[in-house]
Amino acid sequence: QVQLVESGGGLVQAGGSLRLSCAASGSIFIINAMGWYRQAPGKERELVAALTSGGNTNYADSVKGRFTISRDNAKNTVYLQMNSLRPEDTAVYYCNADLRPRGHVYSYDYWGQGTQVTVSS
């Protein structure tokens, strides 16, 4: 079984910082990409940032210059450093991994349980 476990959410004032972590565990053959999505109340889930195994990154326009995604391959862990947080960043943040489990031919999408980030004005 593969699991994604997130940590690091919480309440912060506008202009503050938070760091999210997501560790993938279980019977994993290879991780192709990991990333973060978020979903605010009444809105659709949206991509925040993604990082491929080759080191390519993709950021939502709204977070460019403020958020940084990074990864520790040895720990199968992805991080999201969030600086200069704004009230509009308030959402549940979900970790996502595109990975191939051991013994499988194909890769699949896996999701974490979500962690709440609340930015007060």
XYZ file of N, CA and C in Angstrom:
363
model
N 0.831 -1.184 0.000
C 0.000 0.000 0.000
C 0.872 1.242 0.000
N 0.398 2.249 -0.685
C 1.111 3.521 -0.750
C 0.318 4.559 0.034
N 1.033 5.345 0.808
C 0.395 6.413 1.582
C 1.146 7.708 1.401
N 0.402 8.807 1.392
C 0.977 10.145 1.414
C 0.524 10.796 2.708
N 1.464 11.240 3.517
C 1.127 11.849 4.797
C 1.659 13.274 4.813
N 0.745 14.217 4.985
C 1.087 15.633 4.981
C 1.217 16.161 6.402
N 1.981 17.234 6.527
C 2.091 17.937 7.799
C 2.490 19.376 7.527
N 2.287 20.229 8.519
C 2.786 21.588 8.432
C 1.743 22.676 8.240
N 0.491 22.306 8.098
C -0.527 23.344 7.957
C -0.776 24.069 9.262
N -1.614 25.098 9.204
C -1.932 25.826 10.413
C -2.472 27.202 10.131
N -2.487 28.021 11.176
C -2.988 29.387 11.094
C -1.817 30.349 11.142
N -1.803 31.300 10.225
C -0.715 32.279 10.167
C -1.293 33.630 9.748
N -0.649 34.694 10.168
C -1.086 36.020 9.758
C -0.594 36.332 8.347
N -1.282 37.214 7.694
C -0.872 37.641 6.353
C 0.569 38.153 6.397
N 1.335 37.751 5.397
C 2.741 38.099 5.347
C 3.654 37.065 5.974
N 3.062 36.116 6.667
C 3.848 35.074 7.330
C 4.208 33.933 6.405
N 4.817 32.915 7.010
C 5.310 31.763 6.251
C 4.875 30.459 6.900
N 4.743 29.446 6.062
C 4.512 28.082 6.508
C 5.264 27.146 5.588
N 5.604 25.987 6.107
C 6.246 24.964 5.293
C 5.455 23.668 5.411
N 4.979 23.186 4.282
C 4.256 21.926 4.236
C 5.207 20.795 3.839
N 4.965 19.633 4.414
C 5.733 18.442 4.065
C 4.782 17.322 3.679
N 5.244 16.473 2.780
C 4.450 15.315 2.381
C 5.400 14.152 2.135
N 5.217 13.092 2.908
C 6.074 11.915 2.784
C 5.289 10.765 2.160
N 5.863 10.198 1.120
C 5.273 9.020 0.473
C 5.922 7.767 1.047
N 5.093 6.811 1.397
C 5.626 5.575 1.967
C 4.891 4.373 1.393
N 5.501 3.213 1.580
C 4.892 1.989 1.077
C 5.744 1.357 -0.009
N 5.098 0.501 -0.775
C 5.804 -0.262 -1.796
C 5.867 0.543 -3.092
N 6.892 1.392 -3.177
C 7.029 2.330 -4.295
C 8.200 1.920 -5.176
N 7.964 1.818 -6.474
C 9.038 1.520 -7.415
C 9.711 2.795 -7.885
N 8.887 3.749 -8.317
C 9.448 5.009 -8.780
C 8.395 6.110 -8.638
N 8.862 7.303 -8.283
C 7.991 8.474 -8.217
C 8.310 9.363 -9.407
N 7.316 9.609 -10.246
C 7.515 10.426 -11.438
C 7.430 11.914 -11.128
N 6.493 12.269 -10.263
C 6.312 13.672 -9.926
C 5.542 13.768 -8.623
N 5.770 14.854 -7.907
C 5.000 15.144 -6.701
C 4.604 16.607 -6.745
N 3.500 16.898 -6.105
C 3.053 18.281 -6.144
C 2.031 18.588 -5.076
N 1.579 19.830 -5.117
C 0.591 20.318 -4.165
C -0.570 20.952 -4.906
N -1.752 20.635 -4.446
C -2.971 21.254 -4.925
C -3.661 21.893 -3.718
N -4.602 22.775 -4.007
C -5.381 23.357 -2.916
C -6.833 23.535 -3.350
N -7.682 23.525 -2.336
C -9.107 23.725 -2.599
C -9.682 24.623 -1.509
N -10.155 25.777 -1.948
C -10.804 26.713 -1.048
C -12.305 26.434 -1.045
N -13.020 26.851 0.002
C -14.459 26.601 0.063
C -15.181 27.164 -1.155
N -15.990 26.332 -1.784
C -16.765 26.765 -2.930
C -15.997 26.848 -4.232
N -14.740 26.436 -4.208
C -13.915 26.500 -5.412
C -13.406 25.114 -5.787
N -12.974 25.004 -7.040
C -12.423 23.744 -7.503
C -10.983 23.586 -7.010
N -10.558 22.340 -6.953
C -9.172 22.065 -6.583
C -8.266 22.574 -7.704
N -7.171 23.233 -7.327
C -6.262 23.795 -8.318
C -4.820 23.420 -8.003
N -4.026 23.338 -9.053
C -2.603 23.071 -8.890
C -1.923 24.284 -8.268
N -1.097 24.031 -7.276
C -0.286 25.082 -6.674
C 1.143 24.998 -7.214
N 1.734 23.821 -7.103
C 3.103 23.631 -7.561
C 3.357 22.154 -7.777
N 4.223 21.843 -8.742
C 4.571 20.460 -9.029
C 6.042 20.375 -9.360
N 6.608 19.196 -9.096
C 8.037 18.978 -9.312
C 8.215 17.573 -9.866
N 8.831 17.481 -11.049
C 9.047 16.169 -11.653
C 10.344 15.554 -11.137
N 10.518 14.272 -11.423
C 11.744 13.595 -11.008
C 12.967 14.174 -11.709
N 12.729 14.800 -12.853
C 13.830 15.424 -13.574
C 14.162 16.820 -13.099
N 13.382 17.308 -12.144
C 13.672 18.629 -11.579
C 12.881 19.774 -12.186
N 11.979 19.472 -13.097
C 11.155 20.540 -13.674
C 10.057 20.952 -12.701
N 9.828 22.250 -12.616
C 8.800 22.768 -11.717
C 7.707 23.490 -12.496
N 6.542 23.528 -11.876
C 5.408 24.238 -12.446
C 4.666 24.887 -11.294
N 4.413 26.184 -11.397
C 3.741 26.916 -10.338
C 2.496 27.610 -10.880
N 1.496 27.727 -10.045
C 0.354 28.571 -10.375
C 0.833 30.019 -10.408
N 0.275 30.801 -11.300
C 0.694 32.206 -11.424
C 0.529 32.942 -10.099
N -0.494 32.593 -9.352
C -0.801 33.319 -8.119
C 0.241 33.099 -7.010
N 1.083 32.083 -7.148
C 2.057 31.805 -6.085
C 3.500 31.987 -6.539
N 3.702 32.273 -7.804
C 5.069 32.451 -8.311
C 5.774 33.557 -7.550
N 7.006 33.269 -7.159
C 7.791 34.243 -6.413
C 7.554 34.203 -4.914
N 6.518 33.486 -4.472
C 6.216 33.398 -3.044
C 6.365 31.977 -2.516
N 6.015 30.981 -3.323
C 6.082 29.579 -2.914
C 7.229 28.884 -3.630
N 7.834 27.927 -2.928
C 8.900 27.128 -3.519
C 8.676 25.659 -3.201
N 8.688 24.847 -4.236
C 8.548 23.405 -4.055
C 9.922 22.758 -4.131
N 10.156 21.782 -3.275
C 11.430 21.070 -3.282
C 11.181 19.627 -2.864
N 12.190 18.803 -3.043
C 11.981 17.370 -2.800
C 13.251 16.736 -2.261
N 13.082 15.825 -1.340
C 14.168 14.996 -0.834
C 13.915 13.593 -1.375
N 14.631 13.232 -2.424
C 14.384 11.948 -3.079
C 14.670 10.768 -2.154
N 15.664 10.905 -1.310
C 16.023 9.802 -0.416
C 14.905 9.502 0.575
N 14.137 10.523 0.898
C 13.052 10.363 1.872
C 11.685 10.292 1.210
N 11.653 10.344 -0.126
C 10.371 10.379 -0.844
C 9.445 11.455 -0.276
N 10.018 12.604 -0.023
C 9.286 13.691 0.622
C 9.345 14.948 -0.241
N 8.209 15.620 -0.333
C 8.140 16.885 -1.040
C 7.744 17.974 -0.048
N 8.296 19.165 -0.262
C 8.050 20.284 0.621
C 7.455 21.444 -0.181
N 6.686 22.263 0.511
C 6.191 23.498 -0.081
C 6.470 24.619 0.911
N 7.439 25.446 0.585
C 7.738 26.617 1.405
C 6.864 27.760 0.925
N 6.033 28.272 1.813
C 5.082 29.320 1.456
C 5.429 30.585 2.219
N 5.838 31.603 1.486
C 6.186 32.894 2.074
C 5.196 33.956 1.633
N 5.212 35.078 2.331
C 4.334 36.204 1.992
C 2.897 35.738 1.795
N 2.415 34.969 2.732
C 1.078 34.397 2.612
C 0.003 35.465 2.632
N -1.041 35.212 1.875
C -2.167 36.134 1.745
C -3.454 35.434 2.194
N -4.451 36.183 2.596
C -5.726 35.551 2.969
C -6.295 34.665 1.860
N -6.069 35.041 0.617
C -6.584 34.229 -0.492
C -5.847 32.910 -0.675
N -4.776 32.692 0.085
C -4.091 31.388 0.066
C -4.779 30.393 0.996
N -5.755 30.862 1.751
C -6.473 29.976 2.666
C -7.184 28.872 1.897
N -6.899 27.636 2.278
C -7.471 26.475 1.586
C -7.003 25.198 2.286
N -7.576 24.098 1.871
C -7.025 22.788 2.231
C -6.002 22.425 1.160
N -4.808 22.126 1.590
C -3.727 21.793 0.673
C -3.542 20.274 0.629
N -3.525 19.746 -0.588
C -3.414 18.307 -0.795
C -2.105 17.976 -1.504
N -1.448 16.962 -1.006
C -0.262 16.441 -1.659
C -0.685 15.433 -2.729
N 0.020 15.450 -3.833
C -0.258 14.521 -4.926
C 1.041 13.884 -5.398
N 0.978 12.607 -5.722
C 2.146 11.917 -6.268
C 1.726 11.068 -7.454
N 2.487 11.177 -8.517
C 2.330 10.314 -9.688
C 3.437 9.268 -9.557
N 3.065 8.063 -9.187
C 4.091 7.075 -8.900
C 3.684 5.685 -9.363
N 4.694 4.844 -9.484
C 4.485 3.461 -9.902
C 4.780 2.549 -8.722
N 3.771 1.850 -8.247
C 4.023 0.926 -7.138
C 4.853 -0.275 -7.609
N 5.556 -0.903 -6.698
C 6.310 -2.123 -7.029
C 5.360 -3.205 -7.518
N 5.769 -3.896 -8.576
C 4.952 -4.973 -9.109
C 3.881 -4.514 -10.075
N 3.836 -3.230 -10.353
C 2.850 -2.685 -11.272
C 3.523 -2.199 -12.549
N 2.758 -2.233 -13.636
C 3.263 -1.775 -14.934
C 3.022 -0.286 -15.111
N 1.919 0.169 -14.574
C 1.521 1.560 -14.782
C 1.741 2.400 -13.525
N 1.723 3.714 -13.762
C 1.776 4.675 -12.664
C 0.371 5.171 -12.355
N 0.193 5.620 -11.136
C -1.119 6.090 -10.687
C -0.967 7.367 -9.886
N -2.089 8.063 -9.750
C -2.154 9.262 -8.916
C -2.542 8.879 -7.496
N -1.810 9.406 -6.533
C -2.147 9.214 -5.131
C -2.306 10.573 -4.470
N -3.181 10.611 -3.449
C -3.474 11.866 -2.769
C -3.312 11.715 -1.266
N -2.860 12.792 -0.645
C -2.842 12.849 0.799
C -4.207 13.225 1.332
N -4.305 13.276 2.651
C -5.602 13.537 3.279
C -5.938 15.015 3.326
N -4.966 15.852 3.078
C -5.186 17.297 3.098
C -4.788 17.920 4.419
N -4.294 19.138 4.349
C -3.939 19.895 5.544
C -4.437 21.326 5.385
N -5.048 21.839 6.428
C -5.671 23.170 6.367
C -4.625 24.260 6.544
N -4.660 25.224 5.655
C -3.851 26.436 5.783
C -4.815 27.615 5.858
N -4.713 28.370 6.927
C -5.570 29.537 7.123
C -4.708 30.765 7.328
N -4.938 31.781 6.488
C -4.173 33.024 6.564
C -5.125 34.135 6.994
N -4.853 34.723 8.141
C -5.712 35.786 8.650
C -5.203 37.149 8.200
N -6.142 38.057 7.997
C -5.766 39.402 7.521
C -5.468 40.337 8.679
